[in-house]
Every structure is written in structure tokens, then in C-alpha cells.
Amino acid sequence: MLVTLLSLSTLLVVATARPSAEDAYTAVLRVETIRAFYAAEGAVQVLLLAAAEGDALPIEGEVIPVGTAEATFVVVPSDTGEVIVEGRAGAAQRRISLLIE
């Protein structure tokens, strides 16, 4: 009887621990996704500020660190056109595209 009770309690603990591990992974992925988006948004702000002040624009392929994330300038037009900036944090990646006129 005691062995059966211990076996059932072990199964109960294992069954409740598995979903919580999946929830933790999902939470980490959400945080990384937000960080990746903010990194891309920060890079867009850097580019817009440089364009507004007449400074040199970042070059394509340039990577800037943003906290624990990083942002890459994928496409940067010389004057007007589409800008594509990509933010990465851990396994997450977010891309922002905008038109400069």
C-alpha cells in the first residue's frame, strides 16, 4: 500500500513539473522576442536621428549592441527608399521595414 502511494505521488510530481518547464521556455521566448523588437526599434531611431541631423547613415551589415540584444542594418538606402533593420535576442528575431522619403 505504501509503495503504491509513493508511486502515485511521484507520478503526480512528474506530471506537474513538465508543463511548468514548457511554460518557462515560452516565457523566455516571449522576453527574447520583446528584446529583439526593441533592439530593431532602437536601431531605427538611430538611423532616423542620423538622417535628421545630416550625419552619415549606418552602413548595411553594421551591427549595434542594444543591451543583451543586437540590431543589424540589413538594407540602408543612400538617400530615399526602404530601410530594413533586424533585431536579435537569443533565439528570437524581429525585422522592421520602413520607407524614407
PDB file of C-alpha atoms in Angstrom:
ATOM      1  CA  MET A   1       0.000   0.000   0.000  1.00  0.00           C
ATOM      2  CA  LEU A   2       2.781   2.411   0.910  1.00  0.00           C
ATOM      3  CA  VAL A   3       4.688   1.626  -2.288  1.00  0.00           C
ATOM      4  CA  THR A   4       1.589   2.339  -4.361  1.00  0.00           C
ATOM      5  CA  LEU A   5       1.029   5.631  -2.600  1.00  0.00           C
ATOM      6  CA  LEU A   6       4.652   6.695  -3.133  1.00  0.00           C
ATOM      7  CA  SER A   7       4.476   5.717  -6.805  1.00  0.00           C
ATOM      8  CA  LEU A   8       1.336   7.754  -7.318  1.00  0.00           C
ATOM      9  CA  SER A   9       2.843  10.786  -5.596  1.00  0.00           C
ATOM     10  CA  THR A  10       5.966  10.518  -7.786  1.00  0.00           C
ATOM     11  CA  LEU A  11       3.822  10.380 -10.925  1.00  0.00           C
ATOM     12  CA  LEU A  12       1.889  13.414  -9.752  1.00  0.00           C
ATOM     13  CA  VAL A  13       5.089  15.418  -9.197  1.00  0.00           C
ATOM     14  CA  VAL A  14       6.500  14.438 -12.610  1.00  0.00           C
ATOM     15  CA  ALA A  15       3.216  15.270 -14.353  1.00  0.00           C
ATOM     16  CA  THR A  16       3.066  18.765 -12.805  1.00  0.00           C
ATOM     17  CA  ALA A  17       6.758  19.574 -13.364  1.00  0.00           C
ATOM     18  CA  ARG A  18       6.720  19.009 -17.127  1.00  0.00           C
ATOM     19  CA  PRO A  19       4.128  21.697 -18.034  1.00  0.00           C
ATOM     20  CA  SER A  20       5.898  24.254 -15.854  1.00  0.00           C
ATOM     21  CA  ALA A  21       9.153  23.677 -17.773  1.00  0.00           C
ATOM     22  CA  GLU A  22       7.315  24.315 -21.053  1.00  0.00           C
ATOM     23  CA  ASP A  23       5.767  27.458 -19.579  1.00  0.00           C
ATOM     24  CA  ALA A  24       9.206  28.685 -18.547  1.00  0.00           C
ATOM     25  CA  TYR A  25      10.525  28.165 -22.089  1.00  0.00           C
ATOM     26  CA  THR A  26       7.550  30.064 -23.518  1.00  0.00           C
ATOM     27  CA  ALA A  27       8.131  32.928 -21.090  1.00  0.00           C
ATOM     28  CA  VAL A  28      11.824  33.145 -22.021  1.00  0.00           C
ATOM     29  CA  LEU A  29      10.956  33.151 -25.714  1.00  0.00           C
ATOM     30  CA  ARG A  30       8.458  35.980 -25.185  1.00  0.00           C
ATOM     31  CA  VAL A  31      11.048  38.059 -23.351  1.00  0.00           C
ATOM     32  CA  GLU A  32      13.608  37.443 -26.107  1.00  0.00           C
ATOM     33  CA  THR A  33      11.048  38.420 -28.748  1.00  0.00           C
ATOM     34  CA  ILE A  34      10.353  41.712 -26.988  1.00  0.00           C
ATOM     35  CA  ARG A  35      14.081  42.411 -26.644  1.00  0.00           C
ATOM     36  CA  ALA A  36      14.621  41.674 -30.342  1.00  0.00           C
ATOM     37  CA  PHE A  37      11.823  44.056 -31.328  1.00  0.00           C
ATOM     38  CA  TYR A  38      13.128  46.841 -29.084  1.00  0.00           C
ATOM     39  CA  ALA A  39      16.629  46.360 -30.483  1.00  0.00           C
ATOM     40  CA  ALA A  40      15.303  46.772 -34.030  1.00  0.00           C
ATOM     41  CA  GLU A  41      13.224  49.778 -32.999  1.00  0.00           C
ATOM     42  CA  GLY A  42      16.256  51.365 -31.314  1.00  0.00           C
ATOM     43  CA  ALA A  43      18.300  50.922 -34.486  1.00  0.00           C
ATOM     44  CA  VAL A  44      15.559  52.611 -36.499  1.00  0.00           C
ATOM     45  CA  GLN A  45      15.687  55.556 -34.078  1.00  0.00           C
ATOM     46  CA  VAL A  46      19.475  55.775 -34.532  1.00  0.00           C
ATOM     47  CA  LEU A  47      19.033  55.847 -38.305  1.00  0.00           C
ATOM     48  CA  LEU A  48      16.247  58.454 -38.224  1.00  0.00           C
ATOM     49  CA  LEU A  49      18.259  60.690 -35.895  1.00  0.00           C
ATOM     50  CA  ALA A  50      21.306  60.465 -38.168  1.00  0.00           C
ATOM     51  CA  ALA A  51      19.163  61.299 -41.206  1.00  0.00           C
ATOM     52  CA  ALA A  52      17.504  64.254 -39.451  1.00  0.00           C
ATOM     53  CA  GLU A  53      20.815  65.733 -38.299  1.00  0.00           C
ATOM     54  CA  GLY A  54      22.535  65.178 -41.647  1.00  0.00           C
ATOM     55  CA  ASP A  55      25.061  62.719 -40.206  1.00  0.00           C
ATOM     56  CA  ALA A  56      26.354  59.688 -42.071  1.00  0.00           C
ATOM     57  CA  LEU A  57      23.851  56.846 -42.114  1.00  0.00           C
ATOM     58  CA  PRO A  58      24.861  53.428 -40.789  1.00  0.00           C
ATOM     59  CA  ILE A  59      26.186  51.061 -43.426  1.00  0.00           C
ATOM     60  CA  GLU A  60      24.478  47.839 -44.481  1.00  0.00           C
ATOM     61  CA  GLY A  61      25.549  44.947 -42.318  1.00  0.00           C
ATOM     62  CA  GLU A  62      26.539  47.160 -39.388  1.00  0.00           C
ATOM     63  CA  VAL A  63      25.653  45.587 -36.038  1.00  0.00           C
ATOM     64  CA  ILE A  64      24.987  47.630 -32.912  1.00  0.00           C
ATOM     65  CA  PRO A  65      24.603  46.106 -29.454  1.00  0.00           C
ATOM     66  CA  VAL A  66      21.437  47.027 -27.575  1.00  0.00           C
ATOM     67  CA  GLY A  67      21.656  45.653 -24.046  1.00  0.00           C
ATOM     68  CA  THR A  68      21.575  41.859 -24.288  1.00  0.00           C
ATOM     69  CA  ALA A  69      20.308  42.038 -27.879  1.00  0.00           C
ATOM     70  CA  GLU A  70      21.765  43.326 -31.130  1.00  0.00           C
ATOM     71  CA  ALA A  71      20.445  45.114 -34.181  1.00  0.00           C
ATOM     72  CA  THR A  72      21.662  44.771 -37.771  1.00  0.00           C
ATOM     73  CA  PHE A  73      21.095  47.262 -40.581  1.00  0.00           C
ATOM     74  CA  VAL A  74      20.089  44.907 -43.399  1.00  0.00           C
ATOM     75  CA  VAL A  75      19.169  47.491 -46.075  1.00  0.00           C
ATOM     76  CA  VAL A  76      20.088  51.177 -45.850  1.00  0.00           C
ATOM     77  CA  PRO A  77      19.383  53.371 -48.895  1.00  0.00           C
ATOM     78  CA  SER A  78      21.781  56.177 -49.760  1.00  0.00           C
ATOM     79  CA  ASP A  79      19.003  58.780 -49.976  1.00  0.00           C
ATOM     80  CA  THR A  80      15.369  57.645 -50.012  1.00  0.00           C
ATOM     81  CA  GLY A  81      13.881  54.170 -50.072  1.00  0.00           C
ATOM     82  CA  GLU A  82      13.159  51.195 -47.876  1.00  0.00           C
ATOM     83  CA  VAL A  83      15.131  50.609 -44.688  1.00  0.00           C
ATOM     84  CA  ILE A  84      15.217  47.130 -43.173  1.00  0.00           C
ATOM     85  CA  VAL A  85      16.550  46.633 -39.657  1.00  0.00           C
ATOM     86  CA  GLU A  86      16.703  43.302 -37.856  1.00  0.00           C
ATOM     87  CA  GLY A  87      16.840  42.800 -34.098  1.00  0.00           C
ATOM     88  CA  ARG A  88      18.073  39.601 -32.463  1.00  0.00           C
ATOM     89  CA  ALA A  89      17.974  38.378 -28.895  1.00  0.00           C
ATOM     90  CA  GLY A  90      18.681  34.742 -28.129  1.00  0.00           C
ATOM     91  CA  ALA A  91      16.556  32.595 -30.427  1.00  0.00           C
ATOM     92  CA  ALA A  92      14.191  35.456 -31.327  1.00  0.00           C
ATOM     93  CA  GLN A  93      14.464  37.666 -34.385  1.00  0.00           C
ATOM     94  CA  ARG A  94      12.318  40.648 -35.405  1.00  0.00           C
ATOM     95  CA  ARG A  95      12.519  42.739 -38.561  1.00  0.00           C
ATOM     96  CA  ILE A  96      11.308  46.309 -39.087  1.00  0.00           C
ATOM     97  CA  SER A  97      10.863  47.831 -42.526  1.00  0.00           C
ATOM     98  CA  LEU A  98      10.097  51.493 -43.221  1.00  0.00           C
ATOM     99  CA  LEU A  99      10.179  53.928 -46.106  1.00  0.00           C
ATOM    100  CA  ILE A 100      12.284  57.080 -46.022  1.00  0.00           C
ATOM    101  CA  GLU A 101      11.126  59.844 -48.348  1.00  0.00           C
TER     102      GLU A 101
END
